[in-house]
Coordinates of C-alpha atoms and ligand atoms in Angstrom, one line a residue:
M253 CA 4.1 -13.9 -28.1
M254 CA 0.6 -12.6 -27.2
D255 CA -2.4 -11.5 -29.2
S256 CA -2.9 -7.9 -30.1
S257 CA -5.7 -7.2 -27.6
S258 CA -3.6 -8.3 -24.6
V259 CA -2.5 -6.4 -21.5
L260 CA 0.9 -7.1 -19.8
I261 CA 1.1 -6.1 -16.2
V262 CA 4.6 -5.7 -14.7
G263 CA 4.6 -6.4 -10.9
G264 CA 2.8 -9.0 -8.8
G265 CA 2.0 -6.9 -5.8
I266 CA -1.5 -5.8 -4.7
T267 CA -1.7 -3.2 -7.5
G268 CA -0.7 -5.5 -10.3
C269 CA -2.8 -8.4 -9.1
A270 CA -5.9 -6.3 -8.4
A271 CA -5.6 -4.8 -11.9
A272 CA -5.2 -8.3 -13.3
W273 CA -8.5 -9.4 -11.6
E274 CA -10.4 -6.3 -12.8
L275 CA -9.1 -6.6 -16.3
A276 CA -9.5 -10.3 -16.7
R277 CA -13.1 -10.3 -15.4
S278 CA -13.8 -7.5 -17.9
G279 CA -12.8 -9.8 -20.7
A280 CA -9.2 -8.6 -21.4
T281 CA -6.4 -11.1 -22.0
V282 CA -4.0 -10.5 -19.2
R283 CA -0.5 -11.7 -18.3
V284 CA 1.3 -10.6 -15.1
L285 CA 5.1 -10.7 -15.1
E286 CA 6.8 -10.8 -11.6
K287 CA 10.5 -10.7 -10.9
R288 CA 10.4 -12.5 -7.6
D289 CA 7.3 -14.1 -6.1
L290 CA 3.9 -12.5 -5.7
A291 CA 3.8 -10.1 -2.7
S292 CA 7.5 -10.3 -2.2
M293 CA 8.1 -6.5 -2.0
G294 CA 5.9 -3.8 -0.5
S295 CA 2.7 -5.9 -0.6
G296 CA 4.2 -8.6 1.5
R297 CA 6.4 -6.5 3.8
T298 CA 3.6 -4.1 4.6
L299 CA 1.9 -3.4 7.9
A300 CA -1.4 -3.9 5.9
G301 CA -3.5 -1.3 7.5
V302 CA -6.7 -0.5 5.6
R303 CA -6.9 3.1 6.6
Q304 CA -8.7 6.2 5.5
S305 CA -7.7 8.5 8.5
G306 CA -4.8 10.8 7.9
R307 CA -5.1 10.6 4.1
H308 CA -4.3 13.4 1.7
P309 CA -7.6 15.2 0.8
A310 CA -7.1 14.1 -2.9
E311 CA -6.7 10.5 -1.8
M312 CA -9.5 10.4 0.7
P313 CA -12.3 9.6 -1.9
L314 CA -10.2 6.6 -3.1
A315 CA -9.5 5.4 0.4
M316 CA -13.1 5.6 1.4
A317 CA -14.2 3.8 -1.7
A318 CA -11.5 1.2 -1.1
V319 CA -12.9 0.5 2.4
R320 CA -16.3 0.0 0.9
R321 CA -14.8 -2.6 -1.4
W322 CA -12.8 -4.2 1.4
E323 CA -16.0 -4.9 3.3
T324 CA -17.1 -7.4 0.7
L325 CA -13.8 -8.3 -0.9
H326 CA -13.7 -11.8 0.6
D327 CA -16.9 -12.6 -1.2
E328 CA -15.7 -11.0 -4.4
L329 CA -12.5 -13.0 -4.4
D330 CA -14.0 -16.1 -2.6
A331 CA -11.2 -16.2 -0.1
D332 CA -10.5 -15.4 3.6
L333 CA -8.4 -12.2 3.6
E334 CA -8.4 -11.9 7.5
Y335 CA -9.9 -8.5 7.0
R336 CA -11.0 -7.0 10.3
Q337 CA -12.8 -3.6 10.6
D338 CA -12.0 -2.7 14.2
G339 CA -10.9 0.9 13.7
N340 CA -7.7 2.9 13.8
L341 CA -6.4 4.8 16.8
R342 CA -4.1 7.8 16.1
L343 CA -2.3 8.3 19.3
A344 CA -1.2 11.5 21.1
E345 CA 1.7 11.4 23.4
D346 CA 1.8 15.1 24.3
A347 CA -0.2 18.3 24.0
A348 CA 1.3 19.2 20.6
D349 CA 0.2 15.7 19.3
A350 CA -3.2 16.2 20.7
A351 CA -3.7 19.5 19.0
F352 CA -2.4 18.1 15.7
I353 CA -4.8 15.1 15.9
Q354 CA -7.8 17.2 16.8
K355 CA -7.2 19.5 13.9
M356 CA -6.7 16.5 11.6
A357 CA -9.9 14.9 12.8
E358 CA -11.8 18.1 12.2
T359 CA -10.5 18.4 8.6
Q360 CA -11.2 14.8 7.9
R361 CA -14.8 14.9 9.3
S362 CA -15.4 17.7 6.8
L363 CA -14.3 15.3 4.1
G364 CA -17.1 12.9 5.2
L365 CA -15.0 10.5 7.4
D366 CA -16.5 9.2 10.7
I367 CA -13.5 10.1 13.0
R368 CA -13.8 11.2 16.6
Y369 CA -11.5 12.4 19.3
L370 CA -11.0 10.4 22.5
D371 CA -9.9 12.8 25.2
G372 CA -7.6 11.6 27.9
N373 CA -5.9 8.4 28.8
D374 CA -9.0 6.8 30.4
E375 CA -11.1 7.3 27.3
V376 CA -8.4 5.9 25.0
R377 CA -7.7 2.9 27.3
G378 CA -11.4 2.3 27.5
V379 CA -11.1 1.4 23.8
A380 CA -7.6 -0.2 23.9
P381 CA -6.6 -1.1 27.5
A382 CA -3.2 -2.4 26.5
L383 CA -2.0 1.2 25.7
S384 CA 0.4 2.9 28.0
E385 CA -0.7 5.5 30.6
T386 CA 1.4 8.0 28.7
I387 CA -1.1 8.2 25.8
S388 CA -3.0 11.4 26.3
G389 CA -5.7 11.2 23.6
A390 CA -6.4 9.6 20.2
A391 CA -8.4 10.0 17.1
F392 CA -10.6 7.0 16.5
T393 CA -11.8 6.0 13.1
P394 CA -14.2 3.0 13.5
S395 CA -14.3 2.0 9.8
D396 CA -10.6 1.6 9.4
G397 CA -9.1 -1.9 9.7
H398 CA -6.4 -4.3 8.5
A399 CA -6.0 -7.6 6.5
N400 CA -3.6 -10.3 5.7
P401 CA -1.5 -8.9 2.8
I402 CA -0.1 -12.1 1.4
A403 CA -3.5 -13.8 1.5
T404 CA -5.0 -10.8 -0.2
V405 CA -2.5 -10.7 -3.0
R406 CA -2.8 -14.5 -3.6
A407 CA -6.6 -14.2 -3.5
Y408 CA -6.5 -11.6 -6.2
A409 CA -4.1 -13.6 -8.3
T410 CA -6.2 -16.8 -7.9
A411 CA -9.4 -15.0 -8.8
A412 CA -7.6 -13.4 -11.8
E413 CA -6.4 -16.8 -12.9
R414 CA -9.9 -18.2 -12.6
A415 CA -11.0 -15.4 -14.9
G416 CA -8.2 -16.3 -17.4
A417 CA -5.2 -14.2 -16.5
R418 CA -1.8 -15.8 -16.6
F419 CA 1.1 -15.3 -14.1
E420 CA 4.8 -15.8 -14.6
S421 CA 7.1 -15.3 -11.7
G422 CA 10.9 -15.3 -11.5
L423 CA 11.5 -13.2 -14.7
T424 CA 12.7 -9.7 -14.8
V425 CA 11.3 -7.1 -17.2
T426 CA 14.4 -5.2 -18.4
A427 CA 12.9 -2.7 -20.8
L428 CA 9.8 -1.5 -22.5
A429 CA 9.5 -2.5 -26.1
R430 CA 8.2 0.1 -28.5
D431 CA 7.6 1.1 -32.0
G432 CA 8.0 4.9 -32.3
D433 CA 5.6 6.4 -29.7
C434 CA 3.7 3.2 -29.1
V435 CA 4.5 0.5 -26.5
T436 CA 4.6 -2.9 -28.1
G437 CA 5.4 -5.0 -25.0
V438 CA 8.4 -5.6 -22.8
E439 CA 11.9 -7.1 -23.0
T440 CA 12.6 -9.6 -20.2
D441 CA 15.6 -11.8 -19.3
R442 CA 13.5 -14.6 -20.9
G443 CA 12.8 -12.8 -24.2
T444 CA 10.3 -10.4 -25.6
Y445 CA 6.6 -10.3 -24.7
Q446 CA 4.3 -8.4 -27.0
A447 CA 1.2 -6.7 -26.0
E448 CA -1.1 -3.9 -27.0
Q449 CA -1.0 -2.3 -23.6
V450 CA 1.5 -2.5 -20.7
V451 CA 0.8 -1.6 -17.1
V452 CA 3.9 -0.9 -14.9
A453 CA 3.0 -1.5 -11.2
A454 CA 6.5 -2.3 -10.1
G455 CA 6.6 -0.4 -6.8
V456 CA 10.0 1.1 -5.9
E457 CA 11.6 -0.4 -9.1
T458 CA 9.2 1.3 -11.5
P459 CA 11.7 4.0 -12.5
N460 CA 14.2 1.3 -13.7
I461 CA 11.6 0.1 -16.2
L462 CA 10.4 3.5 -17.4
K463 CA 13.9 4.8 -17.9
S464 CA 14.5 2.3 -20.7
A465 CA 12.0 4.4 -22.7
G466 CA 13.6 7.7 -21.6
L467 CA 10.8 8.4 -19.1
E468 CA 11.8 9.8 -15.7
F469 CA 9.7 8.9 -12.7
A470 CA 11.0 10.8 -9.7
I471 CA 10.5 9.0 -6.4
S472 CA 12.6 8.8 -3.3
L473 CA 12.7 5.9 -1.0
A474 CA 12.1 5.2 2.7
M475 CA 12.9 2.1 4.6
V476 CA 10.4 0.9 7.2
P477 CA 11.6 -1.6 9.8
V478 CA 9.0 -4.1 10.8
V479 CA 9.0 -6.5 13.8
Q480 CA 6.6 -9.4 14.1
T481 CA 6.1 -11.3 17.3
V482 CA 5.1 -14.9 17.7
P483 CA 1.3 -15.4 18.4
I484 CA 0.4 -13.9 21.8
N485 CA -2.8 -13.3 23.7
P486 CA -5.1 -10.7 22.3
L487 CA -3.8 -7.2 23.2
F488 CA -5.6 -4.8 21.0
K489 CA -7.9 -4.9 18.0
Q490 CA -7.4 -1.5 16.3
V491 CA -4.6 -0.5 14.0
L492 CA -2.4 1.9 16.1
G493 CA -0.4 4.8 14.8
T494 CA 1.2 7.7 16.6
A495 CA 0.6 11.4 15.7
K496 CA 4.3 11.7 14.9
A497 CA 4.0 8.7 12.5
H498 CA 7.0 7.1 14.2
F499 CA 5.1 4.0 15.3
A500 CA 2.3 1.8 13.9
A501 CA 1.1 -1.6 14.9
R502 CA -1.7 -4.2 14.4
Q503 CA -2.4 -7.6 15.9
E504 CA -2.9 -10.2 13.3
V505 CA -5.7 -12.7 13.4
D506 CA -3.4 -15.4 14.6
G507 CA -2.2 -13.2 17.5
R508 CA 1.1 -12.1 16.0
V509 CA 1.8 -8.4 16.6
R510 CA 3.3 -6.6 13.6
F511 CA 4.8 -3.2 14.3
S512 CA 7.0 -0.6 12.7
S513 CA 8.7 2.7 13.5
G514 CA 7.7 4.6 10.4
G515 CA 9.7 5.4 7.3
H516 CA 13.4 6.5 7.3
P517 CA 14.9 8.1 4.2
I518 CA 17.3 5.7 2.5
V519 CA 19.4 5.9 -0.6
V520 CA 19.9 2.6 -2.2
S521 CA 20.1 1.5 -5.8
T522 CA 17.1 -0.5 -6.8
E523 CA 19.0 -2.1 -9.7
G524 CA 20.0 -5.5 -8.4
L525 CA 18.2 -4.9 -5.1
T526 CA 18.5 -7.8 -2.6
R527 CA 16.8 -8.7 0.7
D528 CA 19.9 -7.6 2.6
D529 CA 19.7 -4.1 1.1
M530 CA 16.3 -3.7 2.8
Q531 CA 17.1 -5.1 6.2
P532 CA 17.0 -2.5 9.1
G533 CA 20.1 -1.7 11.0
C534 CA 20.5 -2.6 14.7
G535 CA 20.0 1.1 15.7
R536 CA 16.7 1.4 13.9
T537 CA 15.6 -2.0 15.2
A538 CA 16.4 -1.0 18.8
E539 CA 14.5 2.2 18.4
T540 CA 11.5 0.4 17.0
L541 CA 11.5 -2.1 19.9
A542 CA 11.9 0.6 22.5
R543 CA 9.0 2.6 21.1
A544 CA 6.8 -0.4 20.9
V545 CA 7.3 -1.3 24.5
S546 CA 6.8 2.3 25.7
I547 CA 3.4 2.5 23.8
I548 CA 2.3 -1.1 24.5
P549 CA 4.1 -2.2 27.7
A550 CA 2.9 -5.8 27.5
L551 CA 5.0 -6.2 24.3
A552 CA 8.1 -6.4 26.6
E553 CA 7.3 -10.0 27.2
A554 CA 6.4 -10.9 23.6
P555 CA 9.0 -13.2 21.8
I556 CA 10.1 -11.9 18.4
S557 CA 9.5 -14.1 15.4
Q558 CA 10.9 -12.0 12.5
I559 CA 12.4 -8.6 11.7
W560 CA 12.4 -7.2 8.1
G561 CA 12.5 -4.0 6.2
G562 CA 10.3 -2.7 3.5
L563 CA 10.9 0.1 1.0
V564 CA 8.3 2.7 0.3
D565 CA 8.0 4.7 -3.0
L566 CA 7.6 8.4 -2.2
T567 CA 6.4 11.0 -4.8
P568 CA 7.2 14.6 -4.1
D569 CA 3.5 15.4 -3.3
G570 CA 2.7 12.4 -1.3
I571 CA 0.2 10.7 -3.6
P572 CA 0.6 8.1 -6.4
V573 CA 0.6 8.3 -10.1
I574 CA -2.2 6.2 -11.6
D575 CA -2.4 7.3 -15.3
R576 CA -1.7 6.6 -18.9
V577 CA 1.7 8.0 -19.9
T578 CA 1.2 10.8 -22.4
E579 CA 4.6 10.2 -24.1
L580 CA 4.0 6.5 -25.0
E581 CA 0.7 5.2 -26.3
G582 CA -0.4 2.0 -24.6
L583 CA 1.5 2.5 -21.3
T584 CA -0.1 2.9 -17.9
V585 CA 1.8 3.6 -14.7
A586 CA 0.5 2.9 -11.1
A587 CA 3.2 3.6 -8.6
G588 CA 4.5 6.0 -5.9
F589 CA 1.9 4.9 -3.4
C590 CA 3.8 6.6 -0.5
G591 CA 3.0 3.9 2.0
H592 CA -0.8 3.8 1.3
G593 CA -1.1 1.3 -1.6
F594 CA -2.3 -1.7 0.3
C595 CA -5.6 0.0 1.4
L596 CA -6.0 1.4 -2.0
G597 CA -5.5 -1.9 -3.9
P598 CA -9.1 -2.6 -4.8
V599 CA -9.6 0.9 -6.1
S600 CA -6.2 1.1 -7.9
G601 CA -7.2 -2.1 -9.7
E602 CA -10.4 -0.6 -10.8
I603 CA -8.8 2.7 -11.9
I604 CA -6.2 0.8 -14.0
R605 CA -8.9 -1.3 -15.6
D606 CA -10.8 1.9 -16.6
L607 CA -7.6 3.5 -17.9
V608 CA -6.6 0.5 -20.0
L609 CA -10.1 -0.1 -21.4
G610 CA -10.7 3.6 -22.1
R611 CA -13.6 3.8 -19.7
T612 CA -14.6 6.8 -17.6
S613 CA -13.5 6.4 -14.0
R614 CA -15.9 7.2 -11.2
F615 CA -13.1 9.1 -9.5
D616 CA -11.5 12.4 -10.1
L617 CA -8.1 11.3 -11.4
E618 CA -6.6 14.7 -12.0
P619 CA -4.5 14.6 -8.8
F620 CA -2.9 11.3 -9.9
R621 CA -1.9 12.4 -13.4
W622 CA 1.5 11.3 -14.8
N623 CA 2.4 14.8 -15.9
R624 CA 1.0 16.8 -13.0
S625 CA 2.9 19.6 -11.5
V626 CA 3.7 18.9 -7.9
A627 CA 2.4 22.2 -6.9
H628 CA -0.4 20.6 -4.9
E629 CA 2.0 19.5 -2.2
N630 CA -0.1 19.6 1.0
A631 CA 1.3 20.7 4.3
D632 CA -1.2 18.6 6.2
S633 CA -0.2 15.7 4.2
P634 CA -0.2 12.7 5.4
E635 CA 2.2 10.7 7.1
L636 CA 3.5 7.5 5.7
L637 CA 2.0 4.2 6.5
G638 CA -0.8 2.6 8.3
Ligands
LIG1244 C1 6.7 -1.7 6.0 C2 5.6 -1.2 5.2 C3 4.4 -0.8 5.8 C4 3.3 -0.4 5.1 N1 2.1 -0.2 5.7 C5 1.0 0.1 4.9 C6 -0.3 0.2 5.5 O1 -0.4 -0.1 6.7 N2 -1.4 0.5 4.7 C7 -1.2 0.7 3.4 O2 -2.2 0.9 2.7 N3 0.0 0.6 2.8 C8 1.1 0.3 3.5 N4 2.3 0.2 2.9 C9 2.4 0.5 1.5 C10 1.9 -0.6 0.7 O3 2.3 -1.9 1.2 C11 2.4 -0.5 -0.7 O4 2.0 0.8 -1.2 C12 1.8 -1.5 -1.7 O5 1.9 -2.8 -1.2 C13 2.4 -1.4 -3.0 O6 1.9 -2.4 -3.9 P1 2.4 -2.4 -5.3 O7 1.7 -3.6 -5.9 O8 2.2 -1.1 -6.0 O9 4.0 -2.6 -5.3 P2 4.8 -3.9 -4.7 O10 4.1 -4.7 -3.7 O11 6.2 -3.4 -4.3 O12 4.9 -4.8 -6.0 C14 5.7 -4.5 -7.1 C15 6.2 -5.8 -7.7 O13 6.9 -5.5 -8.9 C16 7.9 -6.5 -9.0 N5 8.9 -6.0 -9.9 C17 9.8 -4.9 -9.7 N6 10.6 -4.8 -10.8 C18 10.2 -5.7 -11.7 C19 10.7 -6.1 -13.0 N7 11.7 -5.4 -13.5 N8 10.2 -7.1 -13.6 C20 9.1 -7.8 -13.0 N9 8.6 -7.5 -11.8 C21 9.2 -6.5 -11.1 C22 8.4 -6.6 -7.6 O14 9.2 -7.8 -7.4 C23 7.2 -6.5 -6.8 O15 6.6 -7.8 -6.4 C24 3.4 -0.2 3.7 C25 4.6 -0.5 3.0 C26 5.7 -1.0 3.8 C27 7.0 -1.3 3.1

């Protein structure tokens, strides 16, 4: 039982934990309910690129503001997040890729992003010598970067706890509790929790919670295979991604290389989801490994430490919902991040805080409305991940 000015957050990923920090330090009484462990789904399985390049035009202001926040986030949270701002390289493997990337760079420069085109293999390898001779060009965004996702989520949670938030893991929210058109809390497998406001930030499982109140949240899923090597000598500093969005990689601070082959549509029930449901098949894994070695030949010698899969929550128009739900007073949803939610975490937390506290956001939130039409689907839109 909680007091009537409290906020319950469902989901202990980066979105829920960043929201908990922003709300708790603003004086709200906050409790986070997490089904597994903190950062056990998207926020722990992620590649953890902190990237503005390639973003949907509507999302670009959020991504750019998020990067400004990332630059000082370690001070704000008083923790080492292993954040590195060494840039992003979007790689061309053929002439069609090069044309696509050049056009993308032009569009994104017009949105205010410092992104430049590196023409030819020599120029690209001047920046990242480990890349294959088959890379014919790249878009370079110097202010992009990457961070340690689990350290970041834990840092948010610890900071939120210091500010008074409470966290409970290992319990499942089974339904929204309501009185008429008002949310009054949640039902869990450990009983009812009351609250004046509820924030659902449950990633791919968000629809399961909303449907208990008759609310439909249409997302599809993609599975992203991820391979992580043991620590190896420094190979490259930037976050790498291909024009076709079928490969992305970064080298972590301890030398491990984490790479993926992009998202693959998957149909799986998220009710009762287990780790095995998310594991990539042998074919996808083989494809991921082959692509990695063709783009970064030195990886052929790198011993593998782990292979896992992560699920991505895809909305029809490629950008998330971050909004109060019109049908149910007191309910806020933040989900459907389409493979971009790690970078956006600091800003998502801030937007959720403003929505919950009834403050005016510094961002244009129209594109992220709950009841938007999906007519603003964008052909240039943005690839998954990175
Ligand atoms: C392989 C991969 C690579 C990615 N690469 C990038 C990248 O490079 N850059 C980037 O910005 N983004 C990337 N993303 C996307 C990004 O990681 C996610 O968008 C982000 O982590 C989502 O965070 P979240 O907190 O919204 O959701 P999640 O991290 O999924 O957290 C939701 C939490 O809710 C909990 N939960 C679910 N149901 C319930 C329930 N009923 N009761 C209680 N708790 C519940 C879950 O256990 C989970 O911990 C990637 C994602 C994947 C999978």
